[in-house]
Coordinates of C-alpha atoms and ligand atoms in Angstrom, one line a residue:
X1 CA -0.2 -14.5 16.9
X2 CA -2.3 -11.5 16.2
X3 CA -1.3 -8.4 18.2
X4 CA -4.2 -6.1 19.0
X5 CA -3.5 -2.4 19.4
X6 CA -4.8 -0.1 22.1
X7 CA -6.5 3.2 21.3
X8 CA -3.3 4.9 22.3
X9 CA -1.3 2.7 19.9
X10 CA -3.7 3.3 17.1
X11 CA -3.3 7.1 17.7
X12 CA 0.4 6.6 17.1
X13 CA -0.2 4.6 14.0
X14 CA -2.6 7.3 12.8
X15 CA 0.2 9.8 13.1
X16 CA 2.6 7.5 11.3
X17 CA 0.1 6.9 8.5
X18 CA -0.6 10.6 8.0
X19 CA 3.1 11.3 7.6
X20 CA 3.5 8.4 5.1
X21 CA 0.5 9.6 3.1
X22 CA 2.1 13.0 2.8
X23 CA 5.3 11.4 1.7
X24 CA 3.5 9.4 -1.0
X25 CA 1.5 12.5 -2.1
X26 CA 4.8 14.4 -2.5
X27 CA 6.3 11.5 -4.5
X28 CA 3.3 11.4 -6.7
X29 CA 3.6 15.1 -7.6
X30 CA 7.3 14.7 -8.6
X31 CA 6.9 11.4 -10.5
X32 CA 7.1 12.9 -14.0
X33 CA 8.9 12.0 -17.2
X34 CA 12.7 12.4 -16.8
X35 CA 13.0 11.9 -13.0
X36 CA 14.9 8.8 -12.0
X37 CA 13.7 6.2 -9.5
X38 CA 16.7 7.0 -7.3
X39 CA 15.7 10.7 -7.2
X40 CA 12.3 9.6 -5.9
X41 CA 13.9 7.4 -3.4
X42 CA 16.2 10.2 -2.1
X43 CA 13.2 12.5 -1.8
X44 CA 11.3 9.9 0.2
X45 CA 14.2 9.3 2.5
X46 CA 14.7 13.1 3.0
X47 CA 11.0 13.7 3.6
X48 CA 10.5 10.8 6.1
X49 CA 13.6 11.7 8.1
X50 CA 12.6 15.4 8.0
X51 CA 9.4 14.4 9.8
X52 CA 11.4 12.7 12.5
X53 CA 10.6 9.2 11.3
X54 CA 12.7 6.3 10.2
X55 CA 12.5 5.1 6.6
X56 CA 12.0 1.5 7.8
X57 CA 12.6 -0.3 4.5
X58 CA 16.3 0.8 4.8
X59 CA 18.1 -2.2 6.2
X60 CA 15.0 -4.4 6.2
X61 CA 16.3 -7.9 5.3
X62 CA 19.2 -6.2 3.5
X63 CA 17.1 -3.8 1.4
X64 CA 19.0 -0.6 0.8
X65 CA 16.4 2.0 -0.1
X66 CA 13.5 4.0 1.5
X67 CA 11.0 3.0 -1.1
X68 CA 10.2 0.3 -3.7
X69 CA 9.7 1.5 -7.3
X70 CA 8.2 -1.0 -9.7
X71 CA 7.7 0.0 -13.3
X72 CA 5.3 -1.5 -15.9
X73 CA 5.8 -5.3 -15.7
X74 CA 7.4 -5.0 -12.3
X75 CA 4.9 -6.0 -9.7
X76 CA 6.4 -5.0 -6.4
X77 CA 9.8 -4.6 -4.6
X78 CA 11.5 -2.9 -7.5
X79 CA 14.8 -1.4 -6.4
X80 CA 15.3 2.3 -7.2
X81 CA 17.9 2.8 -9.9
X82 CA 19.0 5.5 -12.3
X83 CA 16.2 4.5 -14.7
X84 CA 14.4 7.6 -15.9
X85 CA 10.6 7.6 -15.9
X86 CA 9.1 7.9 -19.4
X87 CA 5.7 9.1 -20.6
X88 CA 3.3 6.2 -20.5
X89 CA 5.1 4.3 -17.7
X90 CA 3.1 2.8 -14.9
X91 CA 4.9 3.3 -11.6
X92 CA 4.1 1.5 -8.4
X93 CA 5.5 3.3 -5.3
X94 CA 5.7 1.4 -2.0
X95 CA 6.9 3.2 1.2
X96 CA 7.1 2.5 4.9
X97 CA 8.1 4.4 8.0
X98 CA 8.5 3.9 11.7
X99 CA 7.1 6.7 13.9
X100 CA 7.5 6.4 17.7
X101 CA 7.9 2.6 17.4
X102 CA 5.0 2.0 15.0
X103 CA 5.0 1.2 11.3
X104 CA 2.9 2.6 8.5
X105 CA 3.1 0.9 5.1
X106 CA 1.3 2.1 2.0
X107 CA 1.7 2.5 -1.7
X108 CA 0.0 3.2 -5.0
X109 CA 0.4 3.1 -8.7
X110 CA 0.6 6.2 -10.7
X111 CA 0.6 6.8 -14.5
X112 CA 3.5 8.9 -15.8
X113 CA 2.0 11.4 -18.2
X114 CA -0.5 10.0 -20.6
X115 CA -1.0 6.2 -20.2
X116 CA -2.8 3.6 -22.3
X117 CA -6.4 2.9 -21.9
X118 CA -5.5 -0.6 -20.6
X119 CA -3.1 0.8 -18.1
X120 CA -5.7 3.2 -16.8
X121 CA -8.3 0.4 -16.5
X122 CA -5.8 -1.8 -14.6
X123 CA -4.9 1.1 -12.3
X124 CA -8.6 1.9 -11.6
X125 CA -9.6 -1.7 -11.0
X126 CA -6.7 -2.2 -8.6
X127 CA -7.5 0.9 -6.6
X128 CA -11.2 0.0 -6.5
X129 CA -10.4 -3.5 -5.3
X130 CA -8.5 -2.0 -2.4
X131 CA -11.5 0.2 -1.6
X132 CA -13.8 -2.7 -1.8
X133 CA -11.6 -4.9 0.4
X134 CA -11.3 -2.1 3.0
X135 CA -15.1 -1.9 3.1
X136 CA -15.1 -5.6 4.2
X137 CA -12.7 -4.8 7.0
X138 CA -15.5 -4.8 9.6
X139 CA -15.6 -6.3 13.1
X140 CA -17.3 -9.7 12.8
X141 CA -16.2 -10.3 9.2
X142 CA -13.3 -12.6 8.5
X143 CA -10.0 -12.1 6.5
X144 CA -11.6 -14.2 3.7
X145 CA -14.3 -11.6 3.3
X146 CA -11.7 -9.0 2.4
X147 CA -9.8 -11.5 0.2
X148 CA -12.8 -12.7 -1.8
X149 CA -14.1 -9.2 -2.4
X150 CA -10.8 -8.1 -3.8
X151 CA -10.5 -11.1 -6.0
X152 CA -14.0 -10.9 -7.3
X153 CA -13.6 -7.2 -8.3
X154 CA -10.2 -7.8 -10.0
X155 CA -11.3 -10.9 -11.9
X156 CA -14.6 -9.2 -12.8
X157 CA -12.6 -6.5 -14.5
X158 CA -10.7 -9.1 -16.5
X159 CA -7.4 -8.9 -14.6
X160 CA -5.6 -11.4 -12.3
X161 CA -4.6 -11.3 -8.7
X162 CA -1.0 -12.1 -7.7
X163 CA -1.0 -14.9 -5.2
X164 CA 2.7 -15.1 -4.2
X165 CA 2.6 -12.0 -2.1
X166 CA -0.1 -11.0 0.4
X167 CA -1.1 -8.2 2.8
X168 CA -0.3 -8.5 6.5
X169 CA -0.9 -7.3 10.0
X170 CA 1.2 -4.3 11.0
X171 CA 2.3 -2.6 14.2
X172 CA 5.6 -2.6 16.0
X173 CA 6.7 -4.9 13.1
X174 CA 6.0 -4.2 9.4
X175 CA 4.9 -7.8 8.9
X176 CA 2.7 -9.2 11.7
X177 CA -0.1 -11.8 11.6
X178 CA -2.5 -12.4 10.1
X179 CA -1.7 -12.7 6.4
X180 CA -4.2 -10.9 4.1
X181 CA -4.4 -12.6 0.8
X182 CA -6.0 -10.9 -2.2
X183 CA -7.8 -14.0 -3.1
X184 CA -9.9 -16.5 -1.1
X185 CA -13.2 -17.5 0.2
X186 CA -15.7 -15.3 2.0
X187 CA -16.4 -16.4 5.6
X188 CA -13.0 -18.1 6.0
X189 CA -9.9 -17.1 7.9
X190 CA -9.3 -15.2 11.1
X191 CA -12.1 -13.2 12.6
X192 CA -11.7 -9.4 12.5
X193 CA -11.7 -7.8 15.9
X194 CA -11.2 -4.2 17.2
X195 CA -7.6 -3.4 17.5
X196 CA -6.4 -5.3 14.5
X197 CA -4.4 -3.2 12.0
X198 CA -4.0 -4.6 8.5
X199 CA -1.9 -3.6 5.5
X200 CA -4.2 -4.5 2.7
X201 CA -2.4 -4.5 -0.7
X202 CA -3.9 -6.0 -3.9
X203 CA -1.3 -6.7 -6.6
X204 CA -3.0 -7.1 -9.9
X205 CA -1.7 -8.2 -13.3
X206 CA -3.2 -7.2 -16.6
X207 CA -2.3 -10.7 -17.9
X208 CA -1.6 -13.9 -16.1
X209 CA -1.1 -14.1 -12.3
X210 CA 2.3 -15.7 -12.4
X211 CA 5.3 -13.8 -11.2
X212 CA 9.1 -14.3 -11.1
X213 CA 11.9 -12.8 -9.1
X214 CA 14.7 -10.9 -11.0
X215 CA 18.4 -11.6 -10.4
X216 CA 18.7 -8.6 -8.0
X217 CA 16.8 -10.8 -5.4
X218 CA 14.0 -8.3 -4.9
X219 CA 12.2 -7.1 -8.0
X220 CA 9.1 -9.1 -8.8
X221 CA 7.9 -9.2 -12.4
X222 CA 5.1 -10.7 -14.3
X223 CA 6.1 -13.8 -16.2
X224 CA 4.2 -12.8 -19.3
X225 CA 5.5 -9.2 -19.1
X226 CA 2.0 -7.8 -18.8
X227 CA 1.5 -4.6 -16.8
X228 CA 1.0 -4.8 -13.1
X229 CA -0.5 -2.4 -10.5
X230 CA -0.7 -2.2 -6.7
X231 CA -2.4 -0.2 -4.0
X232 CA -1.8 -0.5 -0.3
X233 CA -3.3 1.1 2.9
X234 CA -2.7 0.4 6.5
X235 CA -6.2 0.1 8.0
X236 CA -7.4 -0.2 11.6
X237 CA -10.3 -2.4 12.5
X238 CA -12.5 -0.5 14.9
X239 CA -16.0 -0.9 16.4
X240 CA -17.0 2.1 14.2
X241 CA -15.7 0.4 11.0
X242 CA -12.4 0.4 9.1
X243 CA -10.2 3.5 9.5
X244 CA -7.6 4.1 6.8
X245 CA -4.5 5.3 8.7
X246 CA -2.4 6.1 5.6
X247 CA -4.6 8.8 4.1
X248 CA -3.8 12.5 4.0
X249 CA -5.5 14.4 6.8
X250 CA -7.0 17.5 5.1
X251 CA -7.3 19.7 8.2
X252 CA -6.2 19.9 11.8
X253 CA -9.8 19.0 12.8
X254 CA -9.6 15.9 10.7
X255 CA -6.2 15.2 12.1
X256 CA -7.7 14.9 15.5
X257 CA -10.9 13.2 14.4
X258 CA -10.7 9.7 13.0
X259 CA -11.1 9.8 9.3
X260 CA -13.6 7.0 9.1
X261 CA -14.4 5.2 5.9
X262 CA -17.9 4.8 7.2
X263 CA -19.8 6.6 9.9
X264 CA -18.7 10.2 9.8
X265 CA -20.6 11.1 6.6
X266 CA -17.4 12.6 5.2
X267 CA -16.7 9.9 2.8
X268 CA -13.6 7.8 3.0
X269 CA -10.5 9.7 2.0
X270 CA -10.0 6.7 -0.3
X271 CA -8.7 8.7 -3.2
X272 CA -4.9 8.7 -3.3
Ligands
LIG301 N1 5.9 -2.8 1.8 C1 6.2 -4.1 1.4 C2 5.2 -5.0 2.0 O1 4.1 -4.6 2.1 C3 7.6 -4.5 1.9 C4 8.7 -3.8 1.2 S1 10.0 -4.7 1.2 C5 11.3 -3.8 1.8 O2 5.4 -6.1 2.3 F1 12.3 -4.6 1.9 F2 11.5 -2.8 1.0 F3 11.0 -3.4 2.9
LIG302 CO1 2.7 -4.1 3.0

């Protein structure tokens, strides 16, 4: 069952998203060679609680940490450990929080120091695929329009879409209906209506699409050990177009005004 959000609820989700975007921006600046994944996790936990929010991943189905940290051939849900980041690593950060009862969920992949050309291409294609998917998140379109646009961009760049994990509705629960696959057929699936909020999250492998679960029960890796990247935003479907909730608000004025992907002439805040 899809739960539609009121304007007031989307206001709260916008606040949640802005705080999460700040947390991710902070993590991005400290993700340097030598820092451990656990140090990033502790900083995220501290930051989120410091803003009066709950790091919602903690305790979620037994998960123990505030963020997921997935390195190189790890796709998503990597558990933060004492592993130190090294020059050339590809780090996917995934974070979520609860603010006044509502979730924000977002993430991104960042290169640590200088990364390979292939890694950069994978990162760029994945980020672009999210942008392209978000552009399809328009009233009157269907979920399949988002899915197909993402898949087409990823495969056009020579990479593959992970099929075992998908995006999702988000609200008072992190995972709500509908599912938002990163592959599919345009014109199919649930109709997009105002008040829907979707976490759109392409997971893209440099090699084959197949993934496996590590023995820790969480970490998802590519079967062929190829690199993987991931970007995620929580996005509200509005009559005025998609609104990215999990982007950094650059000024107070923008904090009050919706930061529209389309319609305000300001561009989309799509850069992470
Ligand atoms: N953010 C992830 C998602 O989009 C979920 C993280 S799993 C958790 O589905 F256990 F860490 F919460
Ligand atoms: Co998600």
